[in-house]
Structures are given as structure tokens and as C-alpha cells.
Short mmCIF file of C-alpha atoms in Angstrom, two decimals:
data_model
loop_
_atom_site.label_atom_id
_atom_site.label_comp_id
_atom_site.label_asym_id
_atom_site.label_seq_id
_atom_site.Cartn_x
_atom_site.Cartn_y
_atom_site.Cartn_z
CA MET A 95 44.66 39.31 51.87
CA ILE A 96 47.24 40.28 49.22
CA ILE A 97 45.90 42.28 46.27
CA GLY A 98 46.64 40.71 42.88
CA ARG A 99 46.99 37.23 44.20
CA VAL A 100 44.52 34.48 44.82
CA THR A 101 44.86 32.71 48.06
CA ALA A 102 44.30 29.05 48.37
CA SER A 103 41.02 29.67 50.09
CA GLU A 104 39.75 31.73 47.08
CA GLN A 105 40.67 29.22 44.38
CA PRO A 106 37.57 27.56 42.82
CA SER A 107 37.16 23.90 43.41
CA TYR A 108 37.40 21.28 40.73
CA GLU A 109 33.65 20.83 40.77
CA GLU A 110 33.12 24.60 40.36
CA LEU A 111 35.50 24.68 37.39
CA LEU A 112 33.65 21.79 35.78
CA ALA A 113 30.32 23.58 36.26
CA GLU A 114 31.73 26.84 34.88
CA ASN A 115 33.20 25.01 31.87
CA ALA A 116 29.91 23.31 31.18
CA ALA A 117 28.09 26.68 31.37
CA LEU A 118 30.60 28.25 28.97
CA ARG A 119 30.24 25.35 26.53
CA SER A 120 26.49 25.72 26.66
CA ALA A 121 26.76 29.49 26.05
CA VAL A 122 29.14 28.92 23.12
CA ALA A 123 26.81 26.36 21.60
CA GLU A 124 23.86 28.72 21.98
CA LEU A 125 25.77 31.61 20.46
CA SER A 126 26.96 29.40 17.60
CA GLY A 127 23.36 28.56 16.86
CA VAL A 128 22.46 32.25 16.86
CA VAL A 129 25.39 32.98 14.53
CA GLU A 130 24.22 30.26 12.12
CA VAL A 131 20.70 31.66 12.13
CA LEU A 132 21.96 35.18 11.54
CA ARG A 133 24.31 34.02 8.80
CA SER A 134 21.44 32.21 7.11
CA GLN A 135 19.31 35.35 7.32
CA VAL A 136 22.13 37.51 5.94
CA GLU A 137 22.61 35.15 3.00
CA ALA A 138 18.88 35.13 2.31
CA LEU A 139 18.70 38.92 2.48
CA LYS A 140 21.74 39.29 0.20
CA ALA A 141 20.14 36.90 -2.29
CA GLN A 142 16.89 38.85 -2.06
CA LEU A 143 18.67 42.16 -2.67
CA SER A 144 20.56 40.73 -5.64
CA ALA A 145 17.39 39.33 -7.24
CA ASN A 146 16.37 41.16 -10.42
CA SER A 147 14.58 40.49 -13.68
CA ARG A 148 17.65 38.72 -15.08
CA ASN A 149 18.10 36.07 -12.37
CA SER A 150 14.56 35.69 -11.00
CA SER A 151 10.91 35.98 -11.97
CA LYS A 152 10.74 39.62 -10.92
CA PRO A 153 9.42 41.90 -13.69
CA PRO A 154 11.82 44.40 -15.32
CA SER A 155 9.75 47.27 -13.91
CA SER A 156 10.86 46.28 -10.40
CA ASP A 157 14.56 46.85 -11.17
CA GLY A 158 14.23 50.61 -10.82
CA LEU A 159 17.34 52.76 -11.17
CA ALA A 160 19.52 49.79 -10.21
CA LYS A 161 18.58 47.96 -13.39
CA PRO A 162 21.37 45.50 -14.25
CA SER A 163 23.25 45.78 -17.50
CA PRO A 164 22.03 43.35 -20.17
CA LYS A 165 23.62 39.91 -19.93
CA SER A 166 22.03 37.50 -22.34
CA LEU A 167 22.65 33.76 -22.14
CA ARG A 168 21.95 33.33 -25.85
CA GLY A 169 25.40 34.31 -27.05
CA ARG A 170 26.25 36.23 -30.21
CA SER A 171 24.40 35.27 -33.37
CA GLY A 172 26.90 36.95 -35.66
CA ARG A 173 24.18 39.00 -37.34
CA LYS A 174 24.63 42.73 -37.59
CA PRO A 175 22.00 45.13 -36.23
CA GLY A 176 19.22 46.31 -38.50
CA ARG A 177 17.49 44.74 -41.47
CA PRO A 178 19.17 41.57 -42.78
CA LYS A 179 20.99 42.08 -46.06
CA GLY A 180 18.70 41.35 -48.97
CA GLY A 181 15.55 41.44 -46.85
CA PRO A 182 12.51 43.45 -47.93
CA GLY A 183 12.44 47.04 -46.73
CA LEU A 184 9.51 49.11 -45.58
CA THR A 185 9.16 52.40 -47.42
CA LEU A 186 6.61 54.39 -49.40
CA ASP A 187 6.45 53.63 -53.09
CA LEU A 188 4.62 55.42 -55.90
CA VAL A 189 1.23 53.95 -56.71
CA ALA A 190 0.08 53.50 -60.30
CA GLU A 191 -3.38 55.00 -59.77
CA PRO A 192 -3.47 57.86 -57.23
CA ASP A 193 -6.84 58.94 -55.83
CA ARG A 194 -6.36 62.53 -56.95
CA VAL A 195 -3.97 64.28 -59.35
CA ILE A 196 -3.05 67.96 -59.09
CA ARG A 197 -0.90 69.47 -61.88
CA HIS A 198 1.47 72.31 -61.02
CA ARG A 199 2.26 74.13 -64.29
CA PRO A 200 4.53 77.19 -64.31
CA GLY A 201 2.81 80.46 -65.25
CA SER A 202 5.84 82.36 -66.58
CA CYS A 203 9.43 81.75 -67.64
CA ALA A 204 11.99 81.98 -64.88
CA GLY A 205 14.47 83.45 -67.39
CA CYS A 206 12.72 86.07 -69.54
CA GLY A 207 9.37 86.24 -67.79
CA SER A 208 7.29 85.26 -70.85
CA ALA A 209 3.95 83.52 -70.34
CA LEU A 210 4.08 79.72 -70.64
CA ARG A 211 0.36 79.18 -71.22
CA ASP A 212 0.88 77.55 -74.63
CA ALA A 213 4.37 76.11 -74.03
CA ALA A 214 4.77 72.38 -74.57
CA PRO A 215 5.79 70.31 -71.48
CA VAL A 216 9.32 68.87 -71.68
CA ALA A 217 9.46 66.94 -68.38
CA LEU A 218 7.15 65.65 -65.69
CA GLU A 219 8.09 64.84 -62.10
CA ARG A 220 5.71 62.78 -59.98
CA ARG A 221 5.43 63.45 -56.26
CA GLN A 222 2.87 61.53 -54.21
CA VAL A 223 1.68 62.52 -50.72
CA PHE A 224 0.03 59.88 -48.55
CA ASP A 225 -2.46 61.37 -46.09
CA VAL A 226 -5.91 60.82 -44.65
CA PRO A 227 -8.91 63.06 -45.33
CA ALA A 228 -10.18 65.39 -42.66
CA ALA A 229 -12.20 63.39 -40.11
CA ALA A 230 -15.87 64.24 -40.05
CA VAL A 231 -18.86 62.56 -38.42
CA THR A 232 -21.73 61.71 -40.76
CA VAL A 233 -25.29 61.07 -39.64
CA THR A 234 -27.22 58.30 -41.35
CA GLU A 235 -30.98 58.14 -40.81
CA HIS A 236 -32.58 54.71 -41.04
CA ARG A 237 -36.27 55.05 -41.86
CA VAL A 238 -38.16 51.91 -41.00
CA VAL A 239 -41.19 51.69 -43.29
CA SER A 240 -44.27 49.71 -42.30
CA CYS A 241 -46.71 48.45 -44.93
CA ARG A 242 -50.24 47.08 -44.62
CA CYS A 243 -51.03 43.98 -46.60
CA ALA A 244 -54.41 43.34 -48.23
CA CYS A 245 -54.99 40.80 -45.47
CA GLY A 246 -54.72 43.58 -42.93
CA THR A 247 -51.32 42.64 -41.45
CA VAL A 248 -48.85 45.48 -40.94
CA THR A 249 -45.21 44.50 -41.55
CA ALA A 250 -42.24 46.73 -40.65
CA GLY A 251 -38.92 46.82 -42.48
CA ALA A 252 -35.74 45.49 -40.82
CA ALA A 253 -33.15 48.03 -39.70
CA PRO A 254 -29.55 47.00 -38.93
CA ALA A 255 -28.94 45.57 -35.47
CA TYR A 256 -26.75 48.55 -34.55
CA ALA A 257 -29.67 50.95 -35.28
CA SER A 258 -32.00 49.63 -32.60
CA LYS A 259 -32.63 52.98 -30.87
CA THR A 260 -33.86 56.39 -31.95
CA VAL A 261 -30.36 57.88 -31.65
CA GLN A 262 -27.07 56.06 -31.08
CA TYR A 263 -23.41 56.09 -32.04
CA GLY A 264 -22.49 53.90 -34.98
CA PRO A 265 -20.27 50.79 -34.99
CA ARG A 266 -17.23 52.60 -36.37
CA ILE A 267 -17.16 55.20 -33.58
CA THR A 268 -17.83 52.42 -31.08
CA GLY A 269 -15.00 50.31 -32.46
CA ILE A 270 -12.57 53.24 -32.38
CA ALA A 271 -13.53 54.05 -28.79
CA VAL A 272 -12.96 50.46 -27.63
CA TYR A 273 -9.72 50.30 -29.63
CA LEU A 274 -8.38 53.39 -27.85
CA LEU A 275 -9.53 52.12 -24.46
CA HIS A 276 -8.50 48.46 -24.57
CA GLY A 277 -6.14 48.48 -27.55
CA GLN A 278 -4.06 51.57 -26.77
CA PHE A 279 -4.82 51.54 -23.02
CA LEU A 280 -6.21 55.03 -22.60
CA SER A 281 -8.47 55.71 -19.65
CA ARG A 282 -12.16 56.35 -20.30
CA ALA A 283 -11.71 60.08 -19.78
CA ARG A 284 -8.73 60.24 -22.15
CA THR A 285 -10.61 58.14 -24.70
CA ALA A 286 -13.48 60.62 -24.62
CA GLN A 287 -10.99 63.48 -24.99
CA ALA A 288 -9.31 61.76 -27.97
CA LEU A 289 -12.66 61.30 -29.72
CA SER A 290 -13.44 64.95 -29.09
CA ASP A 291 -10.09 66.07 -30.56
CA LEU A 292 -10.31 63.75 -33.57
CA PHE A 293 -13.98 63.95 -34.50
CA GLY A 294 -15.51 66.77 -32.49
CA LEU A 295 -17.69 64.36 -30.49
CA THR A 296 -18.71 65.15 -26.92
CA LEU A 297 -18.81 61.91 -24.96
CA VAL A 298 -18.78 61.16 -21.25
CA PRO A 299 -16.83 58.23 -19.72
CA SER A 300 -20.06 56.33 -19.01
CA THR A 301 -20.82 56.33 -22.73
CA ILE A 302 -17.43 54.72 -23.37
CA GLY A 303 -18.38 52.04 -20.85
CA ALA A 304 -21.64 51.41 -22.69
CA MET A 305 -19.69 51.04 -25.95
CA VAL A 306 -17.49 48.37 -24.34
CA LYS A 307 -20.56 46.39 -23.29
CA ARG A 308 -21.93 46.70 -26.83
CA VAL A 309 -18.76 45.11 -28.23
CA VAL A 310 -18.55 42.39 -25.56
CA ARG A 311 -22.21 41.35 -25.74
CA PRO A 312 -21.97 39.18 -28.92
CA LEU A 313 -18.54 37.67 -28.11
CA GLY A 314 -19.78 34.73 -26.02
CA PRO A 315 -19.92 32.16 -28.86
CA VAL A 316 -16.61 33.41 -30.26
CA LEU A 317 -14.78 32.98 -26.94
CA GLU A 318 -16.33 29.55 -26.44
CA ARG A 319 -14.98 28.51 -29.83
CA VAL A 320 -11.54 29.85 -28.87
CA ARG A 321 -11.69 27.93 -25.58
CA THR A 322 -12.62 24.71 -27.37
CA ALA A 323 -9.85 25.16 -29.94
CA ILE A 324 -7.16 25.60 -27.27
CA ALA A 325 -8.47 22.70 -25.18
CA GLY A 326 -8.21 20.42 -28.22
CA ALA A 327 -4.79 21.63 -29.39
CA PRO A 328 -1.74 19.32 -29.27
CA LEU A 329 0.38 22.10 -27.70
CA ALA A 330 -0.64 25.09 -25.58
CA PHE A 331 1.01 27.64 -23.31
CA PHE A 332 -0.25 28.67 -19.86
CA ASP A 333 0.59 31.47 -17.45
CA GLU A 334 -0.97 33.76 -14.86
CA THR A 335 -0.27 37.19 -13.39
CA GLY A 336 -1.64 39.35 -10.64
CA MET A 337 -4.25 42.01 -11.42
CA ARG A 338 -5.71 44.41 -8.90
CA VAL A 339 -9.50 44.49 -9.31
CA ALA A 340 -11.93 46.42 -7.10
CA GLY A 341 -9.17 47.05 -4.57
CA ALA A 342 -8.27 43.36 -4.16
CA CYS A 343 -5.76 41.04 -5.81
CA HIS A 344 -7.18 38.91 -8.61
CA TRP A 345 -5.42 36.81 -11.24
CA LEU A 346 -5.36 36.99 -15.01
CA HIS A 347 -5.05 33.49 -16.47
CA SER A 348 -3.67 32.97 -19.97
CA ALA A 349 -4.09 29.97 -22.28
CA SER A 350 -2.87 30.22 -25.87
CA THR A 351 -1.62 28.54 -29.01
CA THR A 352 -0.09 29.99 -32.17
CA ARG A 353 -3.61 30.71 -33.46
CA PHE A 354 -5.78 31.35 -30.40
CA SER A 355 -5.60 33.41 -27.20
CA LEU A 356 -7.83 33.21 -24.13
CA LEU A 357 -7.60 35.48 -21.09
CA THR A 358 -9.80 35.07 -18.02
CA VAL A 359 -9.95 36.83 -14.64
CA HIS A 360 -10.47 35.04 -11.33
CA ARG A 361 -9.93 35.78 -7.67
CA ARG A 362 -7.77 32.64 -7.26
CA ARG A 363 -4.38 31.93 -8.75
CA GLY A 364 -4.30 28.15 -8.49
CA ARG A 365 -6.48 25.32 -9.70
CA GLU A 366 -9.76 27.06 -8.98
CA GLY A 367 -8.84 29.86 -11.38
CA SER A 368 -7.60 27.44 -14.05
CA ASP A 369 -10.76 25.35 -13.77
CA ALA A 370 -12.87 28.46 -14.28
CA ALA A 371 -10.91 29.27 -17.46
CA GLY A 372 -12.17 25.96 -18.84
CA VAL A 373 -9.12 24.78 -20.79
CA LEU A 374 -6.85 22.67 -18.58
CA PRO A 375 -9.56 20.39 -17.13
CA SER A 376 -10.05 18.76 -20.56
CA PHE A 377 -6.63 19.43 -22.10
CA ILE A 378 -4.67 16.31 -23.10
CA GLY A 379 -1.86 17.81 -25.20
CA ILE A 380 1.51 19.21 -24.15
CA ALA A 381 1.05 22.00 -21.60
CA VAL A 382 3.99 24.41 -21.44
CA HIS A 383 4.20 26.39 -18.19
CA ASP A 384 6.45 27.37 -15.31
CA ALA A 385 6.99 25.25 -12.19
CA TRP A 386 3.90 26.61 -10.39
CA ALA A 387 2.62 23.46 -8.62
CA PRO A 388 -1.15 23.69 -9.41
CA TYR A 389 -0.45 23.10 -13.11
CA ASP A 390 0.89 19.63 -12.30
CA THR A 391 -2.42 18.58 -10.77
CA TYR A 392 -3.86 18.26 -14.28
CA THR A 393 -2.81 14.68 -14.93
CA GLY A 394 -4.49 14.46 -18.33
CA ALA A 395 -1.89 16.75 -19.90
CA THR A 396 1.73 16.07 -20.74
CA HIS A 397 3.79 18.76 -19.04
CA ALA A 398 6.73 20.75 -20.39
CA LEU A 399 8.50 23.18 -18.06
CA CYS A 400 9.83 26.57 -19.09
CA ASN A 401 13.60 26.58 -19.50
CA ALA A 402 13.81 30.38 -19.35
CA HIS A 403 12.62 30.25 -15.73
CA LEU A 404 15.12 27.48 -15.04
CA LEU A 405 17.99 29.47 -16.55
CA ARG A 406 17.15 32.47 -14.36
CA GLU A 407 17.13 30.28 -11.26
CA LEU A 408 20.46 28.71 -12.21
CA LEU A 409 21.91 32.13 -12.92
CA ALA A 410 20.90 33.21 -9.42
CA VAL A 411 22.83 30.21 -8.02
CA THR A 412 25.97 31.28 -9.91
CA GLU A 413 25.65 34.79 -8.42
CA THR A 414 24.67 33.98 -4.82
CA GLY A 415 25.71 30.37 -4.17
CA ARG A 416 28.91 28.83 -2.81
CA ASP A 417 31.71 27.90 -5.16
CA ALA A 418 30.61 24.25 -5.27
CA ASP A 419 27.06 25.30 -6.15
CA LYS A 420 28.26 27.77 -8.75
CA ALA A 421 30.09 24.94 -10.54
CA TRP A 422 27.08 22.65 -11.02
CA ALA A 423 24.76 25.54 -11.86
CA THR A 424 27.15 26.83 -14.53
CA ALA A 425 27.47 23.34 -16.02
CA ALA A 426 23.67 23.02 -16.12
CA ILE A 427 23.32 26.35 -17.95
CA GLU A 428 25.91 25.32 -20.54
CA THR A 429 24.23 21.96 -21.13
CA LEU A 430 20.75 23.46 -21.47
CA LEU A 431 21.96 25.95 -24.06
CA ALA A 432 23.96 23.26 -25.89
CA LEU A 433 20.85 21.10 -26.28
CA LYS A 434 18.84 24.10 -27.51
CA ALA A 435 21.52 24.88 -30.08
CA ALA A 436 21.53 21.23 -31.22
CA LEU A 437 17.78 21.34 -31.81
CA GLU A 438 18.01 24.60 -33.74
CA ARG A 439 20.72 23.15 -35.97
CA ALA A 440 18.71 20.00 -36.58
CA VAL A 441 15.59 21.95 -37.49
CA HIS A 442 17.62 24.16 -39.82
CA ASP A 443 19.52 21.31 -41.47
CA ALA A 444 16.72 18.75 -41.65
CA GLY A 445 13.87 21.14 -42.34
CA GLY A 446 12.12 20.37 -39.08
CA GLY A 447 13.41 16.85 -38.54
CA PRO A 448 13.93 15.45 -35.04
CA VAL A 449 17.08 15.95 -33.03
CA GLU A 450 19.40 12.97 -33.25
CA VAL A 451 18.62 10.53 -30.45
CA ASP A 452 22.27 10.33 -29.41
CA THR A 453 22.54 14.13 -29.18
CA ALA A 454 19.36 14.63 -27.14
CA GLY A 455 20.11 11.59 -25.00
CA PHE A 456 23.67 12.74 -24.31
CA HIS A 457 22.62 16.17 -23.08
CA THR A 458 19.74 14.75 -21.06
CA ALA A 459 22.04 12.25 -19.33
CA ARG A 460 24.55 14.99 -18.61
CA LEU A 461 21.85 17.23 -17.12
CA THR A 462 20.76 14.33 -14.91
CA GLN A 463 24.32 13.86 -13.65
CA ILE A 464 24.72 17.58 -13.01
CA ALA A 465 21.47 17.71 -11.05
CA ALA A 466 22.55 14.70 -8.99
CA HIS A 467 25.82 16.48 -8.21
CA GLY A 468 23.86 19.55 -7.18
CA ILE A 469 21.72 17.47 -4.82
CA GLU A 470 24.86 15.99 -3.25
CA SER A 471 26.53 19.41 -3.00
CA THR A 472 23.59 20.94 -1.17
CA ALA A 473 22.64 17.87 0.88
CA GLN A 474 23.44 19.46 4.25
CA ARG A 475 20.99 22.30 3.66
CA GLU A 476 22.51 24.31 6.47
CA THR A 477 21.10 27.69 5.42
CA THR A 478 17.91 28.97 3.81
CA LEU A 479 19.77 29.81 0.61
CA VAL A 480 21.37 26.37 0.36
CA ARG A 481 17.98 24.75 0.97
CA LYS A 482 16.59 26.79 -1.92
CA HIS A 483 19.42 25.66 -4.20
CA HIS A 484 18.88 22.07 -3.04
CA ALA A 485 15.20 22.25 -3.97
CA LEU A 486 16.17 23.52 -7.44
CA ALA A 487 18.59 20.63 -7.99
CA VAL A 488 15.98 18.11 -6.80
CA ARG A 489 13.37 19.55 -9.19
CA LEU A 490 15.77 19.51 -12.13
CA HIS A 491 16.68 15.88 -11.43
CA ALA A 492 13.10 14.73 -10.91
CA ARG A 493 11.61 16.56 -13.90
CA ILE A 494 14.44 16.42 -16.40
CA GLU A 495 12.14 14.98 -19.10
CA ASP A 496 9.70 17.87 -18.66
CA TYR A 497 12.54 20.34 -19.20
CA VAL A 498 13.85 18.63 -22.36
CA ARG A 499 10.45 17.68 -23.81
CA TYR A 500 10.76 20.33 -26.54
CA ALA A 501 13.68 18.34 -27.98
CA ARG A 502 11.44 15.27 -28.31
CA HIS A 503 8.78 17.13 -30.32
CA PRO A 504 10.43 19.46 -32.85
CA GLU A 505 7.38 19.04 -35.09
CA PHE A 506 5.63 21.62 -32.88
CA GLY A 507 8.42 24.17 -33.28
CA MET A 508 10.62 25.54 -30.55
CA PHE A 509 8.89 25.59 -27.16
CA PHE A 510 12.11 25.84 -25.15
CA ASP A 511 10.44 28.47 -22.96
CA ASN A 512 7.01 29.79 -22.07
CA ASN A 513 7.46 33.14 -23.82
CA PRO A 514 4.28 32.81 -25.93
CA ALA A 515 2.18 32.73 -22.74
CA GLU A 516 4.12 35.60 -21.20
CA ARG A 517 3.54 37.68 -24.34
CA GLU A 518 -0.21 37.17 -23.88
CA ILE A 519 -0.17 38.81 -20.44
CA ARG A 520 2.36 41.52 -21.30
CA MET A 521 -0.23 43.82 -22.87
CA PRO A 522 -2.67 43.52 -19.93
CA LYS A 523 0.20 44.41 -17.60
CA ASN A 524 0.89 47.47 -19.74
CA ARG A 525 -2.80 48.36 -19.48
CA ILE A 526 -2.55 48.33 -15.68
CA LYS A 527 0.67 50.36 -15.66
CA ILE A 528 -0.73 53.03 -17.98
CA SER A 529 -4.30 53.44 -16.77
CA GLY A 530 -4.32 51.83 -13.35
CA SER A 531 -6.18 48.89 -11.86
CA MET A 532 -9.64 47.69 -12.78
CA ARG A 533 -12.38 49.23 -10.67
CA THR A 534 -14.86 46.37 -11.06
CA LEU A 535 -14.69 42.64 -11.74
CA THR A 536 -17.15 43.13 -14.60
CA GLY A 537 -14.84 45.66 -16.23
CA ALA A 538 -11.85 43.32 -15.82
CA ARG A 539 -13.73 40.45 -17.44
CA GLU A 540 -14.86 42.68 -20.30
CA PHE A 541 -11.25 43.68 -20.87
CA ALA A 542 -10.13 40.02 -20.85
CA ALA A 543 -12.86 39.10 -23.35
CA ILE A 544 -11.91 41.91 -25.74
CA ARG A 545 -8.18 41.10 -25.49
CA SER A 546 -8.91 37.41 -26.19
CA TYR A 547 -10.98 38.37 -29.24
CA THR A 548 -8.52 40.90 -30.70
CA ALA A 549 -5.39 38.84 -29.95
CA THR A 550 -6.89 35.81 -31.68
CA ALA A 551 -7.91 37.95 -34.66
CA ALA A 552 -4.40 39.40 -34.90
CA LYS A 553 -2.96 35.87 -35.00
CA HIS A 554 -5.21 35.22 -37.99
CA GLY A 555 -3.85 38.29 -39.79
CA LEU A 556 -6.87 40.53 -39.22
CA GLY A 557 -6.91 44.18 -38.18
CA VAL A 558 -7.90 44.83 -34.58
CA LEU A 559 -10.04 47.86 -35.41
CA ASP A 560 -11.86 45.96 -38.17
CA VAL A 561 -12.94 43.11 -35.92
CA LEU A 562 -14.00 45.53 -33.17
CA ILE A 563 -16.26 47.30 -35.66
CA GLN A 564 -17.73 43.94 -36.68
CA ALA A 565 -18.47 43.16 -33.04
CA ALA A 566 -20.10 46.58 -32.61
CA GLU A 567 -22.33 45.65 -35.55
CA SER A 568 -23.38 42.51 -33.61
CA GLN A 569 -21.65 40.40 -36.28
CA PRO A 570 -18.31 39.51 -34.67
CA TRP A 571 -15.60 37.75 -36.62
CA THR A 572 -15.57 34.05 -35.75
CA PRO A 573 -12.40 31.96 -36.21
CA GLN A 574 -12.35 28.62 -37.94
CA THR A 575 -11.29 25.81 -35.60
CA THR A 576 -10.53 23.02 -38.06
#
């Protein structure tokens, strides 16, 4: 045997070479499949890492220190920062009738030192100081007198509803406590501390809890009226967000109009939670929401999808997709914003008139073509990311009318996005961030009831503290629903 050479007897046969080639082909095919899977996973992970509050539904709080620089799709308005020129300013002005007047007369001359007791005034400068009087708790005793009639019947006088016990805190202290707890999001302990610092009261957290129940107790009819008003409205906004209650994930459901707000808490996010809220099952107007599927099961409503969510999804395609996908996503963004600008111009020029049919129809047709191109571009769906982009293009094409519905109904104002519903749940999210999760489902529902009551009152131009005091008096403010 000669080293370095292959003798004829050692050469593989033709059949062996065929078998080895087939094995190699099989190994290459298997490895190619593994590479495709890994590439798909890498693309998905890169897209996940690049997701932020600007190109996805993630909240801004999740961005952390890597928060992206602002990049608005609205474009420049041309208006300078600050108050618009000619607009009313907010500043203190002198009042004609002050509550108290203190005169500061000089006692002696600054030049010669002579007394100025009898000197005639030659000028007067007015300086007014706005302040609040020193806080002090007052105790009011309600004496219920009973009288005996000639017939022998003894009749007692009627004390206010908030004076039902021998000793209790009044409606104003109760309203302030609930305002600090559920209006400014202090914890119960910090609310008690604030009342101690402000008024010298010594309260325990359990007393704060009792005050909350006192305010919530008479709100049932008010919330039912709010629920009925939203269910009968021609346009309403819906959203939901997670809320940790009693150590488990629950969901805060929001239903609102420009005049009414309703928040409810349920352990389910989907249809079961919406049914419990009591609005969507009987709602027949235009329901504005995101693309969460359970909303579409309510066939009695006319649906309008949030374009802000759509823009974020399209923006993610432009940042993570292939060049072909970036092209159709960019074109869709430009068309969506062009239609929005056309509606704003029409409302401004026509005083709320409808968008011209040709203008709305042109942009709608163009969006349909762009979505069809996106479906064709992503038809192979070879990776997880491409499949996600394909699903977006399919949804845009199938529900184009739901996305442009705001342009068909300018009489309701601009409902291009679902921001009104998101504003309703923003304050509850702040409550959770500041003071933590809800310890009990009862406490969460009390919070939702109070927020519904105060948010609706604020939309009617009323002060939050005032309506809380009215509720503590067992005479809550009730909105008109005509």
C-alpha cells in the first residue's frame, strides 16, 4: 500500500458514491431547514427587541433608558411653542371687591422724620394677595328633637343623612379623603398622613376605606344612567387594560363618549368582560376600538378601527421588514395621513361639512391597492416576521372601510384614532404605578365606580371635589341624559 494514494481496490463503487451523495443532499436539506428556522427566530427576536411605544402597543413606561427619540408622524403644524398669539392668558388680576383690606400708612417722613398722622394721602398703590385661610376642623352638633303630640304620638326631627351616627366625619372631610386617594392616587396611609398634616386629624387607613364605601354607596343609579347614555350614543370609544387585583390579572374595561365615562373591572379581557360592563351588548352606534377580535363579535354595532394602532404597526414594518415590505408600508402611512389631512381641511373650510366624495374615495381606493400589494409581497410567508406583516396587509385590505369610517362621518368630529378611550384608562394606570395594585376586587370596583363618576362630572364642567362631597352627603350629582 502506498501512502497518499488510493489503490483501485480502495476506490468507492458507483453505488457507494450515489448513496453518499444522497446522504449529503439529505444533510444539506436538513441543515437548510434548520438555518431557515433559526433565521426566522433571529428576525422575530430582532423585531421584538426593536419594538417600543412608537412602533407597537407597548406602553411608554416599558421603553426604559433606551427610550427612542420622538418621531411624530403628524408633521410640523407651523405653530410656535407656547400660547397662540392673541389667545387668552392665565394670570392673577385685581378683583374689584377684596374680602379684606389692610391699609399701610407711613408713620413718619423718610426725609425729615416728622410725624405723618395728619398728612393728606397723595397716592395709593393696590397690592392683592390671594391665599386660603388656615385650615381648621369645626364640629357641628345636630340635636334631633322629639315632640309629643296631643294624640300621644312622639315624632322626631329629621337630621341630615350624613349625620346618622352619634359621631362621624362630615361629607367635606370624606370628599377630600376620597379625592386624595382616588383623585391624586395616594395610598390609604399617605392619605391619612395628608389629612393629619392639613387638618390635624388622626385617621387610620381603615377609616379611609370606610369613607370610600360611603361615597360609592349612592352611586348605583348614577352609574346606571351613565351606562344607558353610552349604550344609546351614536358614537362611543372602547378599550381595556390589564390591572393586577388580589394577586391575579384582571382587566379594566373602558366605554366612553364626549360626555360620559364608564370603567368596570372583570377577570376576563374578552367578550365576557365586555358583556359584564353592559354597554356593547345593546350598542348600535359606531364603536371605535383597536383590532382586538372580541369587539367584532358585537354585530349590532358599526365598527371603526383605530388608525393610531395601524400607524404604529406600519411603522414597525418600515423598521423591521424587507425592502419590498417597507415600500408598501410607507405608502400606506402616507395615504392614511393624507386622508386625515383632507378631512381636517374640509372640516375647517366647510365648518364641519363632509369630505368630498372624490377625495375620500381616491384615498380609500389607493389604500386598497397598497394593501393588495402588501398581500402579494408577503404571500410566501417564509418567516414569522413576514407572516406577521402578511396578516397586517390582509387585515388592512379586508377592513379598509372600518379604518376610513371617520371620513364618512365628520359630523361626529375626528375619530381617526381611539385616543379618547385610551385617555380614560391612563389615570387608572397612573394609580397602579403610584400606589401599586388593588388588594381586593371590591376595592378595584369601588375605584372604577368613583373614576366613572368623577370623569363624567369633569366632562360636564363640574369640580371633582364638589361632586365627591355631594356623594358623601348621599345626594350624588346625576347627569342629564337627553
